[in-house]
Amino acid sequence: MPDELAVRTESIRKIYQSGDQSVAAVDGISFEVHKGEFSAIAGPSGSGKTTLLNLIGALDEVDEGRIWVDGTEITALGRGERADLRKHKIGFIFQSYNLIEVLSALENAEFILLLQGVDPAERQRRVRAIFERIGLDGLEDRRPHQLSGGQQQRVAIARAIATQPALILADEPTANLDSATGAALLDVMEELNRDLGTTFIFSTHDPRVMERATRLIRLVDGRIVEDH
Amino acid sequence: MSLAMAFRLGWRNLWRHPRRTLLTALAFSLGVFLLIISLGLGDGMHEKMIETGVRVGSGHVVIEPADARSTVDELHYLSADTAAAAERLLHQADLREMVRGVAPRLLASGLLSSANNSTGVQVVGAVPDRERGVTLLPEKIVEGTFLEETGRTPSTVIGSALANKLGVGLGSKVVLMTQAGSEIQSQLLRVRGIFSTGMEDVDLRLVSMRIEDLQLAIQRDGAVSHLAIFLDGSERTEEVRRLVAQRIERGFDGDPPSVLSWQEAMPELAQFIVIDDAGNYLFNGVLLFMVALGVLNTILMAVLERRREFSLLLAIGMRPFEIAAMVMAESFLLTGVGTIVGLVLGWSLHAYWAIHGLDFSGAMDQGLSVAGVSVDPIVYSYLYPGRIRWTLIFVAILGFAASLYPAVRAARTAPSEATQG
Ligand SMILES: Nc1ncnc2c1ncn2[C@@H]1O[C@H](COP(=O)(O)OP(=O)(O)OP(=O)(O)O)[C@@H](O)[C@H]1O
Ligand SMILES: [Mg+2]
């Protein structure tokens, strides 16, 4: 796998059993994402966007196929190694409930650095710089419930990029936001992608969000139907 | 994740539901509180019973002839030489520091008669100076003195109930008939003191006189039935018994006397205490078990409503065991706070009752006694050494057990749940 690839998948399949029916949520997907790409995964509800992101993010295991993230074959890793890979190489932004309720914005953002064992001064330095960059300064000590939805998502972004991961996965990061706030969030992501070269893969329903991506992958029934 | 972080998170999580947390912690405090005070009152009552039993009987540790308990119908004595040798051993420095007093006694049974009546008695020949300050009778004299005066007629001290029965008072003459060898000997005695212990058996059956007078009466010059050893409390009984037994074994050729603890000398009392303690343990165990179920419930609820958070933490790279540690820290803090509060309150009340006592006379039948030892209705709380330490260990194990299942549940959350919108 060439160095410049952030992700590569090879014929991956994920099959869910519900009752006596089995659904191939991801049905033989092979694709590559280069470092520095800003890609969107689009598709109707139930098309497999979340499932695909979960597989790439090592949150779930494939039934068939192989996946590499930043040169490591994650489909060959055990539970603990996958946890370590998530901790060091992947940033996550979820649609909602991204933050730990009992921690302040700053503590949430530095949490993974803490898990990595980075010393407190360095954690503070990095996170404060990110907060300033993405317009969160002054909100460091607020608890999640004291932040707006857009601010909460920004804290999640701050947490995801604080560790300088190879890849950030975002599952419908703007779905719970109004369009103006969603657009502002995308501005932040775009800027980080441009200035720091962070690779983003995000899923969305929203045509306005798709427009912002440099690459658009469309899914239907667990298969890629369009990629440009 | 550091342990400090686990505790910080745990602490903050507890305060998400302050009322639930406080109620659970309070229940735990109550359990610990009840445990401490019931141990305090139980130990206090037992120690008092031991104290009484020991002071009216043969001491915390007793040195007696090896065959004293093997044949009941024959009396056995330590010779004057043996008794003196045994006493010398007790004067060694390490023992002297633990021993409060040693009283040589000569026992005999006999018939005590006045002009009006007569009754069977247990006679204790004692050395008054050795009894004073350590045994019960000198303290319980209500009339006269404890064998202090002597005259031409040897002195005796009898119980108030016996005085009533015989119709005698201070200064009265009584006759003691005892067996001396194969003959019956009569000895005229003058009542110079009357005691009242409140123990029916003791007040009616026990008679004391100077040991030399009794030796003379039964024609056993210098003989001693036992050496009663008194300690400052019952805790070091076994230690002293072992030390004395070792010395005696080494210091005597031939037939060394035997050394018994109060438990061996008063098996009924020892048994009562063991059974009473077992009852207390069972009650407290069940109580704390129920409280631990409360903790389990609270932590489990807290865990089940936070699945989302655990899956998030797992998704961003936390290890399952770190999740478990976080939950255990939470539970540890909950039970820890409860334990500290319960301990402080329990200890305070224990300290108060240790000084002022708790009066059970309203709840107790008049003159309750166990194995011939009266139970004082005023109980002074007392805790044997190690009680607090064992309480803490027990409570920690319970808290740990209660948090185990919730911790495992939390650790088993699937990281992919974080993405479910
Ligand atoms: N845990 C599961 N158990 C059973 N079936 C599942 C599970 N998760 C997803 N599926 C099924 O797999 C398919 C793909 O689901 P997925 O959540 O990946 O779609 P999606 O594109 O993210 O949809 P949405 O836009 O609604 O979020 C659907 O048919 C869904 O019902
Ligand atoms: Mg989805």
XYZ file of C-alpha atoms and ligand atoms in Angstrom:
681
model
C 0.000 0.000 0.000
C 1.506 3.310 -1.102
C 2.337 5.754 1.647
C -0.049 8.407 0.487
C -3.121 6.236 1.122
C -5.118 6.979 4.282
C -7.614 4.172 3.672
C -7.883 1.217 1.407
C -10.644 -1.376 1.389
C -10.761 -4.605 -0.550
C -14.184 -6.191 -1.255
C -15.520 -5.609 2.233
C -18.873 -7.000 3.251
C -20.905 -6.626 6.406
C -24.049 -8.673 6.776
C -26.676 -8.058 9.431
C -29.124 -10.706 10.443
C -32.521 -9.424 11.433
C -34.992 -12.210 12.019
C -34.664 -14.676 9.173
C -33.646 -11.938 6.757
C -30.060 -11.025 6.197
C -29.109 -7.582 4.973
C -25.792 -6.851 3.355
C -25.331 -3.373 4.800
C -21.990 -3.118 3.034
C -21.888 -5.333 0.002
C -18.458 -5.663 -1.557
C -16.923 -2.212 -1.381
C -13.394 -1.567 -2.633
C -12.026 1.945 -2.651
C -9.070 4.072 -1.651
C -8.818 7.415 0.073
C -5.639 9.428 -0.343
C -4.123 11.464 2.414
C -5.451 15.003 2.464
C -8.741 14.180 0.758
C -11.997 15.769 1.905
C -14.491 13.092 0.899
C -18.182 12.714 1.434
C -20.154 9.488 1.491
C -23.712 10.082 0.431
C -26.713 7.902 -0.047
C -30.278 7.366 1.058
C -31.157 6.193 4.535
C -30.182 2.585 5.015
C -27.665 2.615 2.179
C -24.788 1.645 4.519
C -22.978 4.928 5.224
C -22.733 4.427 8.965
C -21.822 0.784 8.573
C -19.005 1.634 6.181
C -17.602 4.313 8.483
C -17.796 1.914 11.449
C -15.790 -0.659 9.516
C -13.131 1.824 8.431
C -12.994 3.233 11.953
C -12.416 -0.256 13.443
C -15.551 0.101 15.536
C -17.013 -2.971 13.918
C -15.628 -6.050 12.185
C -16.067 -7.028 8.552
C -17.548 -10.368 7.530
C -15.426 -10.425 4.391
C -12.639 -8.397 2.861
C -9.719 -6.386 4.183
C -9.184 -2.819 5.316
C -5.965 -0.813 5.715
C -5.754 2.445 7.610
C -2.547 4.456 7.293
C -0.699 1.325 6.193
C -1.986 -0.952 8.955
C -4.307 -3.798 8.106
C -6.993 -3.298 10.723
C -8.919 -6.420 9.721
C -5.990 -8.435 11.078
C -5.977 -6.772 14.495
C -7.387 -7.953 17.803
C -9.778 -5.990 19.994
C -7.118 -4.234 22.024
C -4.977 -3.379 19.004
C -7.996 -1.910 17.284
C -8.656 0.231 20.348
C -5.051 1.439 20.206
C -5.349 2.165 16.506
C -8.486 4.220 17.112
C -6.726 6.065 19.906
C -3.678 6.962 17.824
C -4.721 7.119 14.178
C -8.397 7.923 13.875
C -10.457 10.876 15.012
C -14.215 10.464 15.369
C -16.994 12.982 15.125
C -20.447 11.524 15.668
C -23.828 12.922 14.865
C -24.721 13.499 18.503
C -23.710 12.691 22.082
C -20.106 13.289 21.205
C -19.039 14.634 24.540
C -18.699 13.383 28.061
C -21.256 15.203 30.136
C -19.193 15.539 33.303
C -16.132 16.990 31.597
C -15.639 20.591 30.521
C -15.135 21.502 26.859
C -11.382 21.662 27.365
C -11.254 18.356 29.252
C -13.314 16.692 26.533
C -11.007 17.996 23.838
C -7.864 16.802 25.613
C -9.298 13.447 26.640
C -7.624 11.320 23.976
C -4.296 13.045 24.593
C -4.767 12.052 28.210
C -5.447 8.459 27.169
C -2.277 8.625 25.098
C -0.333 9.768 28.155
C 0.614 13.205 26.836
C 1.699 15.451 29.697
C -0.722 18.116 30.951
C 1.181 21.191 29.768
C 1.465 19.820 26.241
C -2.241 18.852 26.231
C -3.270 22.332 27.280
C -1.002 23.963 24.740
C -2.354 21.927 21.844
C -6.003 22.126 22.779
C -5.952 25.850 23.516
C -4.367 26.501 20.123
C -7.104 24.477 18.419
C -9.832 26.202 20.435
C -8.536 29.551 19.296
C -8.322 28.403 15.706
C -11.882 27.061 15.519
C -13.576 29.788 17.520
C -14.028 28.065 20.871
C -11.825 30.303 23.012
C -13.598 31.491 26.101
C -15.716 28.323 26.252
C -13.019 26.081 27.757
C -14.712 25.617 31.119
C -18.269 25.090 29.925
C -19.922 21.730 30.340
C -21.493 20.194 27.193
C -25.040 21.100 28.246
C -23.932 24.740 28.448
C -22.873 24.698 24.787
C -24.950 25.009 21.597
C -25.147 22.066 19.205
C -22.677 23.721 16.832
C -20.245 24.446 19.679
C -20.506 20.851 20.889
C -19.641 19.583 17.403
C -16.658 21.911 17.306
C -15.426 20.530 20.606
C -15.730 17.073 19.030
C -13.655 18.310 16.090
C -11.093 19.748 18.483
C -10.857 16.393 20.263
C -10.537 14.559 16.936
C -7.714 16.704 15.546
C -5.859 17.226 18.826
C -4.023 13.940 18.330
C -3.153 14.727 14.693
C -4.720 11.506 13.420
C -4.166 10.034 9.994
C -7.874 10.219 9.369
C -11.006 11.825 10.742
C -14.312 9.997 10.319
C -17.489 11.992 10.744
C -20.892 10.347 10.570
C -23.408 13.007 9.603
C -21.702 15.673 11.694
C -24.139 18.375 10.623
C -27.371 16.373 10.720
C -28.491 17.823 14.035
C -27.536 21.400 13.185
C -29.439 24.115 11.349
C -28.028 24.905 7.918
C -26.106 28.041 8.899
C -24.452 26.307 11.834
C -23.811 23.257 9.682
C -22.158 25.402 7.028
C -19.966 27.059 9.659
C -18.912 23.645 10.940
C -17.970 22.584 7.433
C -15.942 25.786 7.113
C -13.940 24.687 10.124
C -13.408 21.177 8.750
C -12.453 22.524 5.342
C -9.970 24.936 6.839
C -8.322 22.202 8.880
C -8.159 20.014 5.790
C -6.597 22.794 3.763
C -4.204 24.184 6.376
C -3.148 21.022 8.186
C -3.775 18.468 5.444
C -6.027 16.382 7.717
C -7.895 13.650 5.829
C -11.675 13.750 6.350
C -14.300 11.196 5.410
C -17.797 12.240 6.344
C -21.234 10.933 5.526
C -24.223 13.089 4.787
C -27.747 13.277 3.445
C -27.516 16.938 2.741
C -26.846 18.045 -0.860
C -25.348 21.337 0.406
C -22.813 19.390 2.387
C -22.003 17.098 -0.546
C -21.142 20.150 -2.619
C -18.336 21.049 -0.241
C -16.526 17.735 -0.654
C -13.642 17.323 -3.062
C -14.748 13.761 -3.652
C -18.224 12.280 -3.479
C -18.949 8.579 -3.046
C -22.581 7.557 -3.470
C -23.912 4.381 -1.920
C -27.068 2.476 -2.660
C -27.837 -0.795 -0.911
C -24.314 -1.158 0.371
C -22.639 -0.650 -2.996
C -20.782 2.278 -4.516
C -22.819 3.584 -7.404
C -20.898 6.776 -8.049
C -17.426 8.040 -7.133
C -15.944 11.262 -8.418
C -5.938 6.683 31.615
C -4.540 7.379 35.028
C -6.187 6.207 38.212
C -6.562 9.837 39.239
C -8.624 10.442 36.114
C -10.786 7.395 36.829
C -11.534 8.782 40.263
C -12.127 12.301 38.970
C -14.603 11.020 36.409
C -16.190 8.682 38.924
C -16.638 11.474 41.426
C -18.240 13.794 38.909
C -20.487 11.046 37.596
C -21.759 10.375 41.092
C -22.966 13.955 41.320
C -25.022 13.679 38.185
C -27.722 12.245 40.429
C -27.026 13.809 43.793
C -30.149 12.508 45.456
C -29.666 8.928 44.319
C -26.000 9.036 45.284
C -26.690 10.556 48.695
C -29.428 8.060 49.490
C -27.224 5.127 48.566
C -24.251 6.520 50.465
C -26.531 7.125 53.431
C -27.770 3.544 53.377
C -24.165 2.398 53.314
C -23.296 4.731 56.199
C -26.190 3.369 58.169
C -24.986 -0.180 57.609
C -21.450 0.641 58.720
C -22.791 2.686 61.631
C -24.969 -0.172 62.865
C -22.113 -2.596 62.404
C -19.761 -0.501 64.540
C -22.192 0.154 67.358
C -23.446 -3.410 67.497
C -19.868 -4.678 67.569
C -19.123 -2.106 70.275
C -22.074 -3.108 72.431
C -21.523 -6.825 71.800
C -17.833 -6.651 72.626
C -18.573 -4.386 75.587
C -21.102 -6.814 77.020
C -18.854 -9.803 76.417
C -15.804 -8.126 77.890
C -17.809 -7.219 80.976
C -19.036 -10.789 81.325
C -15.524 -12.126 80.903
C -14.247 -9.596 83.387
C -16.878 -10.549 85.928
C -16.486 -14.252 85.312
C -12.741 -14.006 85.536
C -12.731 -11.862 88.668
C -15.168 -14.032 90.541
C -13.587 -17.188 89.181
C -10.079 -18.312 88.471
C -8.568 -15.435 86.502
C -7.811 -14.906 82.823
C -5.223 -17.627 83.005
C -5.023 -20.272 85.694
C -2.260 -22.604 86.774
C -3.674 -25.731 88.332
C -2.663 -29.348 88.925
C -2.436 -31.276 85.685
C -5.099 -33.743 86.727
C -7.444 -31.201 88.321
C -10.145 -31.663 85.725
C -9.678 -35.322 84.997
C -11.202 -36.604 88.215
C -14.073 -34.708 89.691
C -14.599 -36.495 92.976
C -11.045 -36.065 94.148
C -9.411 -32.765 94.968
C -5.954 -31.998 93.645
C -3.426 -29.566 94.951
C -0.248 -27.870 93.922
C 2.385 -28.411 96.552
C 3.843 -25.355 98.259
C 7.063 -25.844 96.280
C 5.309 -26.120 92.947
C 3.189 -23.052 93.643
C 6.239 -21.047 94.675
C 8.168 -22.149 91.578
C 5.268 -21.229 89.315
C 4.992 -17.817 90.931
C 8.674 -17.179 90.386
C 8.160 -17.752 86.657
C 5.441 -15.144 86.614
C 7.832 -12.579 87.994
C 9.920 -12.547 84.832
C 9.963 -9.096 83.304
C 7.941 -9.651 80.110
C 5.119 -11.366 81.956
C 5.099 -8.956 84.859
C 4.332 -6.164 82.439
C 1.189 -7.911 81.178
C 0.024 -9.418 84.449
C -1.987 -7.295 86.855
C -2.100 -9.729 89.708
C -1.626 -13.321 90.773
C -3.777 -14.848 93.474
C -3.055 -18.257 95.003
C -6.214 -19.984 96.197
C -7.124 -23.123 98.042
C -10.569 -24.503 97.316
C -12.682 -26.751 99.428
C -16.315 -27.602 99.732
C -18.043 -27.858 103.036
C -21.097 -27.298 105.132
C -21.532 -23.960 106.881
C -23.797 -23.884 109.903
C -25.171 -21.313 112.266
C -27.405 -21.897 115.258
C -30.414 -21.749 112.945
C -29.497 -23.328 109.666
C -26.821 -24.909 107.560
C -25.975 -25.043 103.890
C -23.389 -26.404 101.477
C -20.752 -23.895 100.442
C -17.723 -23.492 98.251
C -14.831 -22.228 100.323
C -12.052 -20.163 98.837
C -8.911 -19.774 100.858
C -7.295 -16.540 99.727
C -4.426 -14.169 100.419
C -6.302 -10.878 101.025
C -3.508 -8.631 99.720
C -3.375 -10.587 96.497
C -7.122 -10.400 95.949
C -7.535 -6.701 96.552
C -7.651 -4.607 93.395
C -7.976 -7.563 91.071
C -10.849 -9.782 92.142
C -14.465 -9.044 92.756
C -15.167 -9.943 96.366
C -13.046 -7.261 98.116
C -14.862 -4.678 96.004
C -18.299 -6.005 96.830
C -17.990 -5.926 100.615
C -21.074 -4.184 101.985
C -20.348 -4.693 105.682
C -17.102 -5.224 107.546
C -13.844 -5.850 105.698
C -12.345 -8.454 103.415
C -10.397 -10.683 105.798
C -8.399 -7.767 107.182
C -9.042 -8.291 110.871
C -8.057 -11.403 112.639
C -8.664 -12.520 116.141
C -8.401 -15.701 118.052
C -11.191 -17.123 115.902
C -10.320 -17.224 112.185
C -12.239 -14.774 109.991
C -14.600 -15.483 107.145
C -16.421 -13.409 104.593
C -19.803 -14.600 103.322
C -22.421 -13.409 100.841
C -25.483 -11.451 101.836
C -27.866 -14.188 100.733
C -25.990 -16.734 102.776
C -26.024 -14.413 105.816
C -29.795 -14.156 105.477
C -30.246 -17.864 105.102
C -28.134 -18.653 108.119
C -29.567 -15.735 110.079
C -26.144 -14.355 110.913
C -24.551 -10.919 110.745
C -21.225 -9.215 111.285
C -19.488 -10.709 114.296
C -21.584 -13.888 114.336
C -19.922 -17.250 114.742
C -20.419 -20.017 112.202
C -19.060 -23.524 111.921
C -17.479 -24.888 108.777
C -17.336 -28.625 108.333
C -14.899 -29.876 105.719
C -13.277 -33.087 104.806
C -9.649 -33.417 105.825
C -8.291 -36.629 104.436
C -10.766 -39.253 105.524
C -11.986 -37.299 108.519
C -14.561 -34.566 108.884
C -13.103 -31.446 110.490
C -15.058 -28.668 112.145
C -13.731 -25.148 112.307
C -15.265 -22.239 114.167
C -15.212 -19.009 112.157
C -16.287 -15.442 112.816
C -18.091 -13.470 110.121
C -16.030 -10.316 109.588
C -17.372 -9.229 106.266
C -20.440 -9.567 104.068
C -20.366 -9.135 100.320
C -23.086 -8.709 97.776
C -22.243 -9.277 94.092
C -25.797 -9.463 92.790
C -25.050 -12.962 91.528
C -27.374 -15.310 93.314
C -25.091 -18.315 93.207
C -22.096 -16.388 94.427
C -23.944 -14.598 97.224
C -25.433 -17.845 98.479
C -22.639 -20.350 97.940
C -19.298 -18.630 98.148
C -17.365 -18.282 101.373
C -13.908 -16.846 101.676
C -11.298 -17.179 104.391
C -7.575 -16.750 104.764
C -5.667 -19.431 102.916
C -3.569 -20.407 105.939
C -6.706 -20.916 108.036
C -8.173 -23.197 105.403
C -4.899 -25.068 104.958
C -4.976 -25.701 108.654
C -8.623 -26.734 108.610
C -8.140 -29.345 105.915
C -4.683 -30.259 107.124
C -2.909 -29.422 103.896
C 0.001 -27.301 104.921
C 1.052 -24.907 102.122
C -1.275 -26.494 99.573
C -2.757 -24.406 96.774
C -5.572 -25.409 94.392
C -4.674 -22.931 91.734
C -2.868 -19.717 90.887
C -5.275 -17.250 89.300
C -3.574 -14.819 86.931
C -5.336 -11.530 86.184
C -4.633 -9.343 83.159
C -5.694 -5.835 82.260
C -8.177 -7.066 79.666
C -9.031 -10.324 77.968
C -7.235 -9.624 74.666
C -3.837 -10.919 75.664
C -5.137 -14.028 77.380
C -3.835 -16.412 74.774
C -0.461 -14.719 74.561
C 0.015 -14.926 78.319
C -1.301 -18.469 78.512
C 1.179 -19.585 75.877
C 4.114 -17.805 77.502
C 3.301 -19.196 80.932
C 2.769 -22.683 79.538
C 6.122 -22.551 77.730
C 7.977 -21.440 80.849
C 6.285 -24.042 82.986
C 7.037 -26.793 80.545
C 10.674 -25.803 80.530
C 10.924 -25.079 84.258
C 9.402 -28.262 85.659
C 10.591 -31.821 85.504
C 8.177 -34.579 86.150
C 4.550 -33.464 86.329
C 4.215 -29.834 85.384
C 0.947 -28.164 86.353
C -1.378 -27.249 83.516
C -2.081 -23.738 82.309
C -5.590 -22.893 81.144
C -7.145 -19.814 79.615
C -10.467 -18.530 80.929
C -12.102 -20.094 77.865
C -10.861 -23.505 78.989
C -11.666 -22.838 82.606
C -15.157 -21.463 81.855
C -16.214 -23.243 78.657
C -19.916 -22.351 78.994
C -19.147 -18.639 79.050
C -16.716 -18.925 76.149
C -19.303 -20.828 74.171
C -22.026 -18.317 74.883
C -19.795 -15.524 73.590
C -18.914 -17.419 70.428
C -22.570 -18.120 69.693
C -23.638 -14.570 70.516
C -20.909 -13.208 68.252
C -21.959 -15.551 65.459
C -25.515 -14.234 65.746
C -24.230 -10.671 65.521
C -22.082 -11.472 62.519
C -24.998 -13.085 60.741
C -27.301 -10.158 61.414
C -24.712 -7.594 60.354
C -23.691 -9.665 57.367
C -27.267 -9.812 56.089
C -27.736 -6.110 56.742
C -24.582 -5.125 54.879
C -25.384 -7.542 52.094
C -28.678 -5.753 51.572
C -26.929 -2.398 51.615
C -24.443 -3.734 49.063
C -27.386 -4.718 46.853
C -28.439 -1.076 47.027
C -24.995 -0.034 45.849
C -25.145 -2.623 43.076
C -28.513 -1.238 42.007
C -27.327 2.370 41.973
C -24.128 1.649 40.074
C -25.907 -0.642 37.660
C -28.515 2.026 36.924
C -25.768 4.585 36.436
C -24.020 2.197 34.063
C -27.088 1.231 32.058
C -28.091 4.829 31.434
C -24.574 5.664 30.257
C -24.126 3.014 27.554
C -23.825 5.805 25.034
C -20.970 7.376 26.934
C -19.116 4.084 27.327
C -19.412 3.324 23.628
C -18.099 6.809 22.889
C -15.165 6.288 25.240
C -14.440 2.919 23.672
C -14.735 4.387 20.185
C -12.135 7.046 20.903
C -9.707 4.455 22.161
C -10.352 3.773 25.826
C -9.755 0.128 26.762
C -12.552 -1.966 28.268
C -10.556 -2.438 31.479
C -10.227 1.323 31.765
C -13.995 1.622 31.503
C -14.293 -1.027 34.216
C -11.771 0.849 36.377
C -13.795 4.015 35.985
C -16.978 2.289 37.125
C -15.177 0.639 40.031
C -13.719 3.969 41.055
C -17.203 5.394 41.058
C -18.460 2.600 43.245
C -15.405 2.838 45.479
C -16.053 6.530 46.045
C -19.709 5.916 46.767
C -19.014 3.214 49.324
C -15.956 5.105 50.568
C -17.957 8.204 51.416
C -20.645 6.030 52.988
C -18.062 4.140 55.012
C -16.329 7.264 56.296
C -19.603 8.845 57.390
C -20.777 5.600 59.003
C -17.426 5.131 60.680
C -17.329 8.648 62.107
C -20.893 8.447 63.420
C -20.513 4.873 64.674
C -17.201 5.630 66.348
C -18.599 8.766 67.992
C -21.532 6.924 69.509
C -19.229 4.070 70.478
C -16.906 6.554 72.216
C -19.854 8.103 74.026
C -21.198 4.744 75.187
C -17.703 3.655 76.125
C -17.718 6.381 78.774
C -21.375 6.766 79.698
C -22.632 3.267 78.992
C -26.009 2.292 77.611
C -28.608 1.223 80.156
C -30.496 -1.894 79.098
C -32.190 -2.444 82.459
C -35.578 -1.565 80.966
C -35.215 -4.223 78.294
C -33.573 -6.912 80.388
C -35.104 -9.345 82.788
C -33.967 -8.758 86.309
C -30.721 -10.562 86.990
C -29.981 -12.107 83.628
C -27.020 -14.395 83.910
C -25.087 -16.611 81.585
C -23.171 -19.629 82.859
C -23.431 -18.279 86.390
C -22.036 -14.900 85.383
C -24.396 -11.977 85.748
C -24.908 -9.629 82.838
C -24.645 -6.015 83.859
C -27.619 -4.049 82.441
C -25.359 -1.069 81.746
C -23.219 -1.920 78.754
C -20.087 0.056 78.067
C -19.233 -0.016 74.409
C -15.879 -1.584 73.699
C -14.173 -2.692 70.504
C -11.592 -5.443 70.448
C -8.438 -4.430 68.575
C -8.724 -5.085 64.861
C -12.498 -4.625 64.761
C -12.263 -1.419 62.728
C -9.640 -2.897 60.434
C -11.762 -5.990 59.757
C -14.860 -3.873 59.298
C -13.038 -1.847 56.658
C -11.761 -4.954 54.908
C -15.215 -6.545 54.948
C -16.887 -3.390 53.648
C -14.236 -2.965 50.941
C -14.819 -6.528 49.753
C -18.571 -5.950 49.685
C -18.176 -2.693 47.759
C -15.839 -4.380 45.328
C -18.213 -7.289 44.808
C -21.143 -4.940 44.252
C -19.280 -2.998 41.578
C -17.932 -5.998 39.708
C -21.012 -6.816 37.663
C -21.776 -3.200 36.631
C -18.110 -2.725 35.717
C -18.141 -5.811 33.508
C -21.411 -4.713 31.912
C -19.954 -1.293 31.163
C -16.755 -2.745 29.739
C -18.742 -4.973 27.401
C -20.485 -2.112 25.628
C -19.917 -2.194 21.859
C -17.925 0.780 20.569
C -20.114 0.893 17.450
C -23.091 1.972 19.560
C -21.591 5.443 19.520
C -22.719 5.933 15.941
C -26.354 5.066 16.473
C -28.013 8.406 15.823
N -26.985 -3.327 14.218
C -27.710 -3.631 13.119
N -28.473 -4.752 13.111
C -29.205 -5.086 12.034
N -29.252 -4.353 10.926
C -28.534 -3.213 10.875
C -27.729 -2.804 11.974
N -27.119 -1.635 11.671
C -27.529 -1.352 10.428
N -28.360 -2.289 9.952
C -28.965 -2.311 8.630
O -27.942 -2.142 7.681
C -28.350 -1.280 6.668
C -27.408 -0.092 6.572
O -27.559 0.696 7.723
P -26.713 2.009 7.992
O -27.028 2.467 9.372
O -25.314 1.752 7.678
O -27.336 3.021 6.915
P -27.094 4.574 6.790
O -26.768 4.798 5.368
O -26.159 5.061 7.804
O -28.551 5.130 7.072
P -28.954 6.552 7.717
O -28.801 7.524 6.620
O -30.375 6.344 8.087
O -28.075 6.787 8.878
C -29.781 -0.907 6.970
O -30.631 -1.753 6.267
C -29.915 -1.169 8.438
O -31.239 -1.519 8.756
Mg -26.214 6.395 9.396
